[in-house]
PDB file of C-alpha atoms in Angstrom:
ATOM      1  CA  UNK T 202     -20.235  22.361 -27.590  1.00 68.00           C
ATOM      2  CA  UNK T 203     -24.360  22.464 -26.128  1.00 79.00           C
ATOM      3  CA  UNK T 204     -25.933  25.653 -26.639  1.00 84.00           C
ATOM      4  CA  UNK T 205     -29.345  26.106 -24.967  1.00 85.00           C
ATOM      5  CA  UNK T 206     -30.972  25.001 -27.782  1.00 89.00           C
ATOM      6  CA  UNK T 207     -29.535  21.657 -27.972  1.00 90.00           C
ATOM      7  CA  UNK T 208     -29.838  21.395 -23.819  1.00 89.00           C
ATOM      8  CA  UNK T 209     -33.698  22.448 -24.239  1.00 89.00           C
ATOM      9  CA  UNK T 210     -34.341  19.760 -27.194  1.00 93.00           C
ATOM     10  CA  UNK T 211     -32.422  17.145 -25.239  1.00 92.00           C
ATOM     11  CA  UNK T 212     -34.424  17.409 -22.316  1.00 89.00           C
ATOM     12  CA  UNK T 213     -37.515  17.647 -24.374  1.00 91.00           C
ATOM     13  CA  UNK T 214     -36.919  14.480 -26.100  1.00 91.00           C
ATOM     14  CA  UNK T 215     -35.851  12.361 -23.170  1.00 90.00           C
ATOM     15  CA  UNK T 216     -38.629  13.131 -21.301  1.00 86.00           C
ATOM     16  CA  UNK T 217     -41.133  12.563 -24.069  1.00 87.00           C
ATOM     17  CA  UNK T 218     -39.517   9.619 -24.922  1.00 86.00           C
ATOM     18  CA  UNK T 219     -38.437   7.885 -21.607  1.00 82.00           C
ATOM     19  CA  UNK T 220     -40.348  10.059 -18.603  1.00 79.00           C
ATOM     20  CA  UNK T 221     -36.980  11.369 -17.445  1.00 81.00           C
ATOM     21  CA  UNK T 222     -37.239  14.578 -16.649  1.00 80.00           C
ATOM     22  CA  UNK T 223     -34.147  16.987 -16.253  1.00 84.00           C
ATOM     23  CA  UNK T 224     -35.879  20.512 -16.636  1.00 81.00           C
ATOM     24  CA  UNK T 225     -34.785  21.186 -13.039  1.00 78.00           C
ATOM     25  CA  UNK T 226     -31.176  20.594 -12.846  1.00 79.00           C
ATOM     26  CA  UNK T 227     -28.470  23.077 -12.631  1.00 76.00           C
ATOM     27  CA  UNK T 228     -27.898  24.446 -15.980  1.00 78.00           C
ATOM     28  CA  UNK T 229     -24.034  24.791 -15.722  1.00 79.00           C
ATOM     29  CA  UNK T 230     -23.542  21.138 -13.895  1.00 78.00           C
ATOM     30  CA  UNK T 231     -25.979  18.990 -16.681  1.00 84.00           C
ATOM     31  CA  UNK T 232     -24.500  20.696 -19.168  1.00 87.00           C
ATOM     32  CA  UNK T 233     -20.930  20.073 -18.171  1.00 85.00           C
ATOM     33  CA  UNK T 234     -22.119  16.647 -17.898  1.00 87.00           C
ATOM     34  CA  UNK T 235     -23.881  16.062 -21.000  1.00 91.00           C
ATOM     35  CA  UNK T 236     -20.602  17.176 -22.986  1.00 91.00           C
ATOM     36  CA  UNK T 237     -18.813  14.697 -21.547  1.00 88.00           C
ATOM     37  CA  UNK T 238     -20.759  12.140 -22.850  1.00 91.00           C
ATOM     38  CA  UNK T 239     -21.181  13.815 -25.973  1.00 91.00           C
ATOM     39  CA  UNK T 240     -17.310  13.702 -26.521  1.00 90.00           C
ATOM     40  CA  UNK T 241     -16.356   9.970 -25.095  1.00 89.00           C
ATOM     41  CA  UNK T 242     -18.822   9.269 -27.924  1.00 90.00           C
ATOM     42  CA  UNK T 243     -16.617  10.875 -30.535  1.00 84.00           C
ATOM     43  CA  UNK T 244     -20.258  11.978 -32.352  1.00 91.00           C
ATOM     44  CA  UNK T 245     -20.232  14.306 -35.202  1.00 89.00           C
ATOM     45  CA  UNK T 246     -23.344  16.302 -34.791  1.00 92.00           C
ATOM     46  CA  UNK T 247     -25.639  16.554 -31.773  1.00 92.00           C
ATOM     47  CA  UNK T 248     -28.270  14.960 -33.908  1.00 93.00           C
ATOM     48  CA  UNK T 249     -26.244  11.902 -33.660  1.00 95.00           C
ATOM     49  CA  UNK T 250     -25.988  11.761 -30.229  1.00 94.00           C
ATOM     50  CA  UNK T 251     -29.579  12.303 -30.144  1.00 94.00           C
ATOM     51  CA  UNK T 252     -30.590   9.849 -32.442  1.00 94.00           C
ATOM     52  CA  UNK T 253     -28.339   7.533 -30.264  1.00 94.00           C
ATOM     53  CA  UNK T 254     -29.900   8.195 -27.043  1.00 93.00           C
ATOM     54  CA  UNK T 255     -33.326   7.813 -28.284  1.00 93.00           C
ATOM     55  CA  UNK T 256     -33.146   4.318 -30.458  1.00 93.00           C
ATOM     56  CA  UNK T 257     -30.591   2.450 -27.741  1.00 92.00           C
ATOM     57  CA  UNK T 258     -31.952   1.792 -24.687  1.00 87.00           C
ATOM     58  CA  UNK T 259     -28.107   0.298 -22.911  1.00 89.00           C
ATOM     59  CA  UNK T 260     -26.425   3.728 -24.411  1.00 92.00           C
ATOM     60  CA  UNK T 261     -29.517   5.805 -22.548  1.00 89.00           C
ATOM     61  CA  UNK T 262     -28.583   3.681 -19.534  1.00 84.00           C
ATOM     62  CA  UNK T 263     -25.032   4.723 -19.858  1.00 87.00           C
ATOM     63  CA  UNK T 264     -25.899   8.321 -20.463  1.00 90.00           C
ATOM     64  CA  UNK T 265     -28.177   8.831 -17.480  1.00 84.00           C
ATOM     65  CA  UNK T 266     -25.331   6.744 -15.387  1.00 79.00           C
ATOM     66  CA  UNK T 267     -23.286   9.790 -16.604  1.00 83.00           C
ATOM     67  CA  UNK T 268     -25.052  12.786 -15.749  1.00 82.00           C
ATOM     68  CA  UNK T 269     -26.550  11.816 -12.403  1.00 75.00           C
ATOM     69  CA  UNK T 270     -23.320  10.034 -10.595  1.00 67.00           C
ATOM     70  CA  UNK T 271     -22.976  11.161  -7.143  1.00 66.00           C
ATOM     71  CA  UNK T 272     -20.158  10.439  -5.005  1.00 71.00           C
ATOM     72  CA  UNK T 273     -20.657   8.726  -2.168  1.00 88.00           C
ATOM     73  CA  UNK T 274     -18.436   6.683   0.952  1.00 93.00           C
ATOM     74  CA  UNK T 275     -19.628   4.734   4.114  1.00 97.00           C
ATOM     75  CA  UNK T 276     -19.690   7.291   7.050  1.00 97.00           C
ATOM     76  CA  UNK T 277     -19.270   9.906   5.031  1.00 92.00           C
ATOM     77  CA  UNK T 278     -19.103  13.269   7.361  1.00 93.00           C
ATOM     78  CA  UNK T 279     -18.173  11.207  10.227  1.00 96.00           C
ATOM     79  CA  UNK T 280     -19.477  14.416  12.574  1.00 95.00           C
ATOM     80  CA  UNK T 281     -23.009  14.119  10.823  1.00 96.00           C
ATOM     81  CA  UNK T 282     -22.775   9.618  11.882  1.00 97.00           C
ATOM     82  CA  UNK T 283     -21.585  10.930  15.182  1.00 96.00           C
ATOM     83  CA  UNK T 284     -25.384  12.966  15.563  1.00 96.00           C
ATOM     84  CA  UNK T 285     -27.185   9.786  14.203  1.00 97.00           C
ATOM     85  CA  UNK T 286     -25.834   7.814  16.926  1.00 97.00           C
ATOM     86  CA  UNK T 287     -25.614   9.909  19.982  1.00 96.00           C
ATOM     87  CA  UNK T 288     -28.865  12.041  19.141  1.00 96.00           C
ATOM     88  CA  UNK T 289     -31.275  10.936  16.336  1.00 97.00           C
ATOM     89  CA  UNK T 290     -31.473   7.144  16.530  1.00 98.00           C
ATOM     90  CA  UNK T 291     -31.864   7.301  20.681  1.00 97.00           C
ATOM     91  CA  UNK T 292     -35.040   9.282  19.770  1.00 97.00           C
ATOM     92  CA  UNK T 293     -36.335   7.350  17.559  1.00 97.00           C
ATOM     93  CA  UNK T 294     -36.024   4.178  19.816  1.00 97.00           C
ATOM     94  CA  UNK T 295     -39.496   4.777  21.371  1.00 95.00           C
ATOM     95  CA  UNK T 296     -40.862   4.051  18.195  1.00 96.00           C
ATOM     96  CA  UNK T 297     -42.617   0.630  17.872  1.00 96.00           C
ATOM     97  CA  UNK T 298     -41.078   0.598  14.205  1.00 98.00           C
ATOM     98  CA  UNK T 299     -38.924   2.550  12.535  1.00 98.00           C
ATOM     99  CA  UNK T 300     -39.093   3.595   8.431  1.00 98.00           C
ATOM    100  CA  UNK T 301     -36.088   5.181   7.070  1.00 98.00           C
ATOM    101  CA  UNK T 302     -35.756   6.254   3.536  1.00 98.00           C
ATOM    102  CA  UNK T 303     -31.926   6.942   1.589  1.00 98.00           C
ATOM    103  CA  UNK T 304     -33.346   9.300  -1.621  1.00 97.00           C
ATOM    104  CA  UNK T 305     -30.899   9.252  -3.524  1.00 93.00           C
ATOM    105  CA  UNK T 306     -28.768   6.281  -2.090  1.00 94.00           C
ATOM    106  CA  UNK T 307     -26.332   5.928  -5.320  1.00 91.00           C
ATOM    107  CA  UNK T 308     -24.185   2.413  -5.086  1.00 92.00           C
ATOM    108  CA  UNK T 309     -25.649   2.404  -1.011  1.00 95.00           C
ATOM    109  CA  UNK T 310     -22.354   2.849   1.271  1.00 96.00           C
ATOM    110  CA  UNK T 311     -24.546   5.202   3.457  1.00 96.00           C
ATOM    111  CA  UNK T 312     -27.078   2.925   3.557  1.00 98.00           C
ATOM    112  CA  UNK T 313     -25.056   0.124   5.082  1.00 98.00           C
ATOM    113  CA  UNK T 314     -23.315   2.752   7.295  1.00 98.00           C
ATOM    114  CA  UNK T 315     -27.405   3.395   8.668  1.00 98.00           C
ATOM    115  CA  UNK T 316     -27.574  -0.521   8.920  1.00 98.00           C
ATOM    116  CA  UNK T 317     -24.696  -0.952  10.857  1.00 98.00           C
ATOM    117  CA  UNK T 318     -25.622   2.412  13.385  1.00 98.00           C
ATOM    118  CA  UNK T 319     -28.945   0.632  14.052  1.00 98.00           C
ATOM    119  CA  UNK T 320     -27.232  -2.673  14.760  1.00 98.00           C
ATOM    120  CA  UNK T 321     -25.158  -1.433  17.173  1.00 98.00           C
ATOM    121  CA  UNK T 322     -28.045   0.697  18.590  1.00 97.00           C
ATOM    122  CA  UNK T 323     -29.997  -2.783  18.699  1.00 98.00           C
ATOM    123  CA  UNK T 324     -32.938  -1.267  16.207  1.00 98.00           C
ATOM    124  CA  UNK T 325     -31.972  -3.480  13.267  1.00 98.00           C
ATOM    125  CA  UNK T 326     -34.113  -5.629  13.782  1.00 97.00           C
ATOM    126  CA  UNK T 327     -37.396  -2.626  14.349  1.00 98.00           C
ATOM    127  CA  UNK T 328     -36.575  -1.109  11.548  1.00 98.00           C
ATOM    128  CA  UNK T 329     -36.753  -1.088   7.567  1.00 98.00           C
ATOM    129  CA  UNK T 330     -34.797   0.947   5.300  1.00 98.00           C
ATOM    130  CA  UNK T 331     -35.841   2.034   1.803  1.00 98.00           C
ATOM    131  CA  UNK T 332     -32.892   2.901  -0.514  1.00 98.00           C
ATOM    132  CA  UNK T 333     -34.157   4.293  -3.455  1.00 97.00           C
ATOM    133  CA  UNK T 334     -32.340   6.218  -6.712  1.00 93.00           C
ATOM    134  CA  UNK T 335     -32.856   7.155 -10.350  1.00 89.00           C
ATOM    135  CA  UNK T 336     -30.147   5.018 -11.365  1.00 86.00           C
ATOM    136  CA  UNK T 337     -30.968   1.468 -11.919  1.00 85.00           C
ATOM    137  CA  UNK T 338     -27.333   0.226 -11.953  1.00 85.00           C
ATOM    138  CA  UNK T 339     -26.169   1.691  -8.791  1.00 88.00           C
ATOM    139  CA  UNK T 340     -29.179   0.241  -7.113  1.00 92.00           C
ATOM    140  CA  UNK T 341     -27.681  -2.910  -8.748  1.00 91.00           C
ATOM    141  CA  UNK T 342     -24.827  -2.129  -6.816  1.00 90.00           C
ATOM    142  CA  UNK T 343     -26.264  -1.371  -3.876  1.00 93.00           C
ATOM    143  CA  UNK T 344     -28.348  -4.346  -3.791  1.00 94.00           C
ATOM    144  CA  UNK T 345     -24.923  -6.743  -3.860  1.00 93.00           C
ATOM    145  CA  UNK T 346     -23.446  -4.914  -0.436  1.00 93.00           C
ATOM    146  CA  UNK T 347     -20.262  -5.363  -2.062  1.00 94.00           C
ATOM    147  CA  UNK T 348     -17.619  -2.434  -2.247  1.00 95.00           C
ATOM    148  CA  UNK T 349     -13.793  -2.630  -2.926  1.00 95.00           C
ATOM    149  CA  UNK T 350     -11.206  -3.876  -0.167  1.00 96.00           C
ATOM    150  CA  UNK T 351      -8.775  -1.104  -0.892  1.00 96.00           C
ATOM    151  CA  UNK T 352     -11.818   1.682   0.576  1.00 96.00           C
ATOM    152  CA  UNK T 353     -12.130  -0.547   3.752  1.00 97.00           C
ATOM    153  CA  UNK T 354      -9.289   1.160   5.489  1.00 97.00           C
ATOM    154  CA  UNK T 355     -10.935   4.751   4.628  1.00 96.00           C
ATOM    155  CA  UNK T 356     -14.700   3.663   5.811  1.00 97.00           C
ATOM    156  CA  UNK T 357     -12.997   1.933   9.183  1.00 98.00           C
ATOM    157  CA  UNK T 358     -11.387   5.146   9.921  1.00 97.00           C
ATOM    158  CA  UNK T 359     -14.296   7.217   9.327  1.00 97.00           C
ATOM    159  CA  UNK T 360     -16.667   4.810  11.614  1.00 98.00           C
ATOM    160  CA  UNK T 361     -13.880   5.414  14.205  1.00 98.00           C
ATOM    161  CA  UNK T 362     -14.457   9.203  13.808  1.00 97.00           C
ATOM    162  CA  UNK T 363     -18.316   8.701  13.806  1.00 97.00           C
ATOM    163  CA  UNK T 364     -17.920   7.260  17.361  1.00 97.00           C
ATOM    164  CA  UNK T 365     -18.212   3.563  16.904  1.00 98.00           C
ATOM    165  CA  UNK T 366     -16.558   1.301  18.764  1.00 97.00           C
ATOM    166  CA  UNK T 367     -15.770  -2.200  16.973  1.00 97.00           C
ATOM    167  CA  UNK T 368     -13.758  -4.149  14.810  1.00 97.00           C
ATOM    168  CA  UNK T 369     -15.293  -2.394  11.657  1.00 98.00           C
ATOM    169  CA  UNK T 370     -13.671  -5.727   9.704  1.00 97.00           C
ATOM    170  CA  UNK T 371     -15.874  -7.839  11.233  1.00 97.00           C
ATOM    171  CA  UNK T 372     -18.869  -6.533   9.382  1.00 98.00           C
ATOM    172  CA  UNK T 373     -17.218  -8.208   5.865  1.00 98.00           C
ATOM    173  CA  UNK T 374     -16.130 -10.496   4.553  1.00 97.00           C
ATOM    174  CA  UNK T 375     -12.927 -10.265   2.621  1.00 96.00           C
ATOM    175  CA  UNK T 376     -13.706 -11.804  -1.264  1.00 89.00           C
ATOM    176  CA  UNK T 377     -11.573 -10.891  -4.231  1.00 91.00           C
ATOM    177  CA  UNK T 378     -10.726  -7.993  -4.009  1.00 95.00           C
ATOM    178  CA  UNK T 379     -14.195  -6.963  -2.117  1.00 96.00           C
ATOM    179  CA  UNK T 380     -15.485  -6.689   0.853  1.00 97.00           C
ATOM    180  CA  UNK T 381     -18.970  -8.524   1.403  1.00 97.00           C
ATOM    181  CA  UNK T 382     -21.239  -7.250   3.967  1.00 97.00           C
ATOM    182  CA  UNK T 383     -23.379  -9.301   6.306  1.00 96.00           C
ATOM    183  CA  UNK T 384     -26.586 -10.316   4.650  1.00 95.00           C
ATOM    184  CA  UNK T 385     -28.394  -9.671   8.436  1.00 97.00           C
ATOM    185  CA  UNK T 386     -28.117  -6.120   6.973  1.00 97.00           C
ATOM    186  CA  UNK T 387     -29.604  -6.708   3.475  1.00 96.00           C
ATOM    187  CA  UNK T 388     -32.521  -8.081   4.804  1.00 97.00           C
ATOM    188  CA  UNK T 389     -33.338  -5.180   6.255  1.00 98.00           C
ATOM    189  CA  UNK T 390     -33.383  -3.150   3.178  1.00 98.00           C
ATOM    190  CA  UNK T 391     -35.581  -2.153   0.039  1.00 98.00           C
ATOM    191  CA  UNK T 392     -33.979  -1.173  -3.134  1.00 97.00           C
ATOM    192  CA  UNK T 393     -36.438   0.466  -5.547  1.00 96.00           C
ATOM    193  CA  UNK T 394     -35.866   2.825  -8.629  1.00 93.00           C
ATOM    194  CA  UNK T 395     -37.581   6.272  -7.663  1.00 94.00           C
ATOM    195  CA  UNK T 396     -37.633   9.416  -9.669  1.00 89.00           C
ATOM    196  CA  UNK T 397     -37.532  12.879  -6.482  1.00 91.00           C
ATOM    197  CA  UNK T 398     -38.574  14.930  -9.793  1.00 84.00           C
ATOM    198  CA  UNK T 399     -41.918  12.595 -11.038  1.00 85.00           C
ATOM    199  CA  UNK T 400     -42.435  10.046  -8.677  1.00 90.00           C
ATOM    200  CA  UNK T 401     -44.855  10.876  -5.457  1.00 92.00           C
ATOM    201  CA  UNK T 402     -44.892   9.735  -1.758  1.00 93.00           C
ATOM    202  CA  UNK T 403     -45.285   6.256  -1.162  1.00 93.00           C
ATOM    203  CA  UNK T 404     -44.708   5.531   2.778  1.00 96.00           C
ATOM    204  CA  UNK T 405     -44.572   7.570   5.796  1.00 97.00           C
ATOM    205  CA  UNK T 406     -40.870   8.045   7.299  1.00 98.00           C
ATOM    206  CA  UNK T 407     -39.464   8.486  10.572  1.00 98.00           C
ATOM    207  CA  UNK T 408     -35.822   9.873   9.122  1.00 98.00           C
ATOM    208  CA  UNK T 409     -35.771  10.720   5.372  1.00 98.00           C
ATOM    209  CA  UNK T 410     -32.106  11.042   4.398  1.00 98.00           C
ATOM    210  CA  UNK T 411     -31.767  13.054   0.648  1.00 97.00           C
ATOM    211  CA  UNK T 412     -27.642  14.162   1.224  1.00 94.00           C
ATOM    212  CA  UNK T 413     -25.691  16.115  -2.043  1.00 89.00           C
ATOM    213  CA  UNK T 414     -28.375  15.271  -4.362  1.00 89.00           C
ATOM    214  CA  UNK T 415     -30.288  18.488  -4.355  1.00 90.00           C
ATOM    215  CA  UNK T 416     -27.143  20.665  -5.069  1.00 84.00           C
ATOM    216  CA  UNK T 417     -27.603  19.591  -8.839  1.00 80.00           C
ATOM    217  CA  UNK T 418     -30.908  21.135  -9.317  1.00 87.00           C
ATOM    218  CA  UNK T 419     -32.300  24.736  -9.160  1.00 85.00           C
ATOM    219  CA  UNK T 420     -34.415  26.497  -6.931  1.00 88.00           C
ATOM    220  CA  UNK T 421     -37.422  25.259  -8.441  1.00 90.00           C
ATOM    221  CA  UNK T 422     -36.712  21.614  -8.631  1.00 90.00           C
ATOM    222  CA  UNK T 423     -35.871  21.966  -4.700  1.00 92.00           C
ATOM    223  CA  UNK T 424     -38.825  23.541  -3.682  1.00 95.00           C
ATOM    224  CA  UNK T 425     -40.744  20.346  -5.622  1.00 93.00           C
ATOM    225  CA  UNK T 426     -38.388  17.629  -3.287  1.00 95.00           C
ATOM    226  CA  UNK T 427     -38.872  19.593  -0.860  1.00 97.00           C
ATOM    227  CA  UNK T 428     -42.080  18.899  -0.566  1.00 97.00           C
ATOM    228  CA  UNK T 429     -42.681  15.709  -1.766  1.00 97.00           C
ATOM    229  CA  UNK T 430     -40.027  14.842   1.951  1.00 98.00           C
ATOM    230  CA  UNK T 431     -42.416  16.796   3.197  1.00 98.00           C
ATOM    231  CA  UNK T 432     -45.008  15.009   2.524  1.00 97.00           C
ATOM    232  CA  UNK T 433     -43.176  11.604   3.190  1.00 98.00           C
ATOM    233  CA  UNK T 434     -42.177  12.353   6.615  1.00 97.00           C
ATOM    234  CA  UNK T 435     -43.792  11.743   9.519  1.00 97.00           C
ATOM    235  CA  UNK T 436     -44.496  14.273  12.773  1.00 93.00           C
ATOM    236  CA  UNK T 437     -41.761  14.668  14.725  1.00 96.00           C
ATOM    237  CA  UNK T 438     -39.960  12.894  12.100  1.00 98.00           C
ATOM    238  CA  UNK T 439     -36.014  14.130  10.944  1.00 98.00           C
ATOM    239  CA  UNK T 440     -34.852  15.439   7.610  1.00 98.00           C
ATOM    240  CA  UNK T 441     -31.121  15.051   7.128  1.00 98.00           C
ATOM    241  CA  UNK T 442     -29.580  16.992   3.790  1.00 96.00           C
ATOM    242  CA  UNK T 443     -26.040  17.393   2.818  1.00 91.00           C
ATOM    243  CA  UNK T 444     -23.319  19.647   4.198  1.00 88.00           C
ATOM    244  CA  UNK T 445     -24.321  22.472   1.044  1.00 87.00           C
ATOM    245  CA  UNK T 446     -28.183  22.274   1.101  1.00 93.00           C
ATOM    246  CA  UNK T 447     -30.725  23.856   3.513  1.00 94.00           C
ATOM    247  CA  UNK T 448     -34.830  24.218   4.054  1.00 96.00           C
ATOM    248  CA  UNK T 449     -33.986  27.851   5.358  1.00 93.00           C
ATOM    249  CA  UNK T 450     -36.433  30.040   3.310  1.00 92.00           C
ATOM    250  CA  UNK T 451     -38.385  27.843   1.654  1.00 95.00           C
ATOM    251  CA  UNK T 452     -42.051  27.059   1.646  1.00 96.00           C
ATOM    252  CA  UNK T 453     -41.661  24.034   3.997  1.00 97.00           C
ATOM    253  CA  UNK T 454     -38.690  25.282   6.748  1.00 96.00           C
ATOM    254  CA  UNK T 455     -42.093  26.590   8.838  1.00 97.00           C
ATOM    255  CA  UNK T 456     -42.713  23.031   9.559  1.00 97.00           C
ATOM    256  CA  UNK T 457     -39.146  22.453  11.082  1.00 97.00           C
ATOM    257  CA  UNK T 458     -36.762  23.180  13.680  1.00 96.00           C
ATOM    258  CA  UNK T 459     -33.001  22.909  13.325  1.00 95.00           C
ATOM    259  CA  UNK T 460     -30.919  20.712  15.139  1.00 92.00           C
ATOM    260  CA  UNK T 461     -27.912  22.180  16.648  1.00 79.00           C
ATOM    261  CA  UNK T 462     -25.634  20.574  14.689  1.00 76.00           C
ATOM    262  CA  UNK T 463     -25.423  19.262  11.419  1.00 88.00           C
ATOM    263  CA  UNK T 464     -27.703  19.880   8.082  1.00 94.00           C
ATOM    264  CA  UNK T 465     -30.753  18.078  10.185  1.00 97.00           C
ATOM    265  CA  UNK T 466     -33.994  19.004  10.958  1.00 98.00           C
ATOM    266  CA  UNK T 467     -37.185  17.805  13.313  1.00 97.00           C
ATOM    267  CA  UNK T 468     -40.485  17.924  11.619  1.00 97.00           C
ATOM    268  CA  UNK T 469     -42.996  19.924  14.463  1.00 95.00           C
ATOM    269  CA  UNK T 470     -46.034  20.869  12.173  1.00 84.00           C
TER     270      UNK T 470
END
């Protein structure tokens, strides 16, 4: 399908083009990606497709939907909830005010799960969370709190296994086929488009939360969103990464100590 050649002119063009830049992701996964899209679009020539990207802006949307979907579910790793409520959140509650920032946040069922923990913690109301993403449809998404009935069951039974304690229904409403959440936890949210690979620091965070979106690019690209969390976190502030990703020998993990359990670390330096 892609060699390198076409991968390396694609990249080029985009970024020239649009800003977006994909130098840094995992060869094998943008690539898988890219062909994907490629073939659903039954082109003829990869100077079609490229042509196609670069002189339709909804078909660019579509493709960049494409390559960077994550998956994502409310409480997901109900173990890694479970810390956030017994250990990180209870340390936090000192804290006159409390910034929390979702990179990454994809249609925002974590970022309702973090709502809900601080409700039930009583910090809601102390606290602001910023969910930010390169995708500006998911952010759509996420900006609606509105998720499909039939996953209700699943996220209920994963906030059971995360340790809380109430009727998980009573956080939505029931609506067609959705499930509404409570606007009390909108309210306490900021949805903003945000590129990890361009974009810079722009607050100073108390828990930065960047799960299974670094496992797409390479060891490069990491060490660059790395530090950029780096430099958004504040001291004795905690770094949460998904269940495949680590600081552990990289420029910043001197800065850090590990909690005991869980893919979380405590800013010290």
């Amino acid at each position: 399908m892609f060699d390198d050649s076409h991968l390396r002119t694609f990249i080029n063009e985009i970024y020239e083009a649009y800003g977006y830049d994909f130098a840094g992701y995992s060869h094998a996964s943008f690539k898988r990606r890219l062909e994907r899209v490629y073939q659903l679009g039954d082109f003829v020539s990869f100077q079609e497709f490229l042509y196609k990207v670069k002189t339709d802006v909804n078909y660019l949307t579509y493709v960049i939907e494409e390559i960077t979907v994550n998956v994502t579910e409310m409480f997901r790793d109900p173990s890694f909830y479970k810390v956030l409520r017994e250990e990180i959140l209870p340390a936090l509650r000192s804290k006159p005010f409390i910034r929390i920032w979702h990179a990454g946040c994809s249609t925002g069922q974590e970022v309702y799960s973090m709502a809900i923990l601080l409700s039930e913690q009583g910090l809601l109301n102390k606290s602001i969370i910023y969910a930010t993403d390169l995708n500006a449809t998911v952010l759509e998404t996420a900006k609606k709190g509105l998720f499909p009935l039939k996953l209700m069951k699943e996220y209920a039974e994963n906030y059971r296994a995360s340790g809380g304690k109430e009727d998980f229904s009573g956080y939505y409403i029931a609506n067609y086929g959705f499930a509404k959440f409570d606007d009390v936890f909108s309210k306490k949210m900021v949805f903003s488009q945000h590129n990890l690979v361009s974009d810079s620091s722009f607050n100073e965070f108390d828990l930065i939360l960047c799960r299974n979106v670094m496992i797409y690019f390479d060891k490069e690209l990491q060490e660059r969103v790395l530090h950029l969390l780096d430099d958004s976190m504040a001291k004795l502030g905690y770094l949460a990464l998904g269940t495949k990703e680590t600081i552990k020998f990289t420029a910043v993990q001197k800065n850090y100590e590990q909690l005991r359990r869980e893919k979380i670390w405590k800013k010290i330096n």
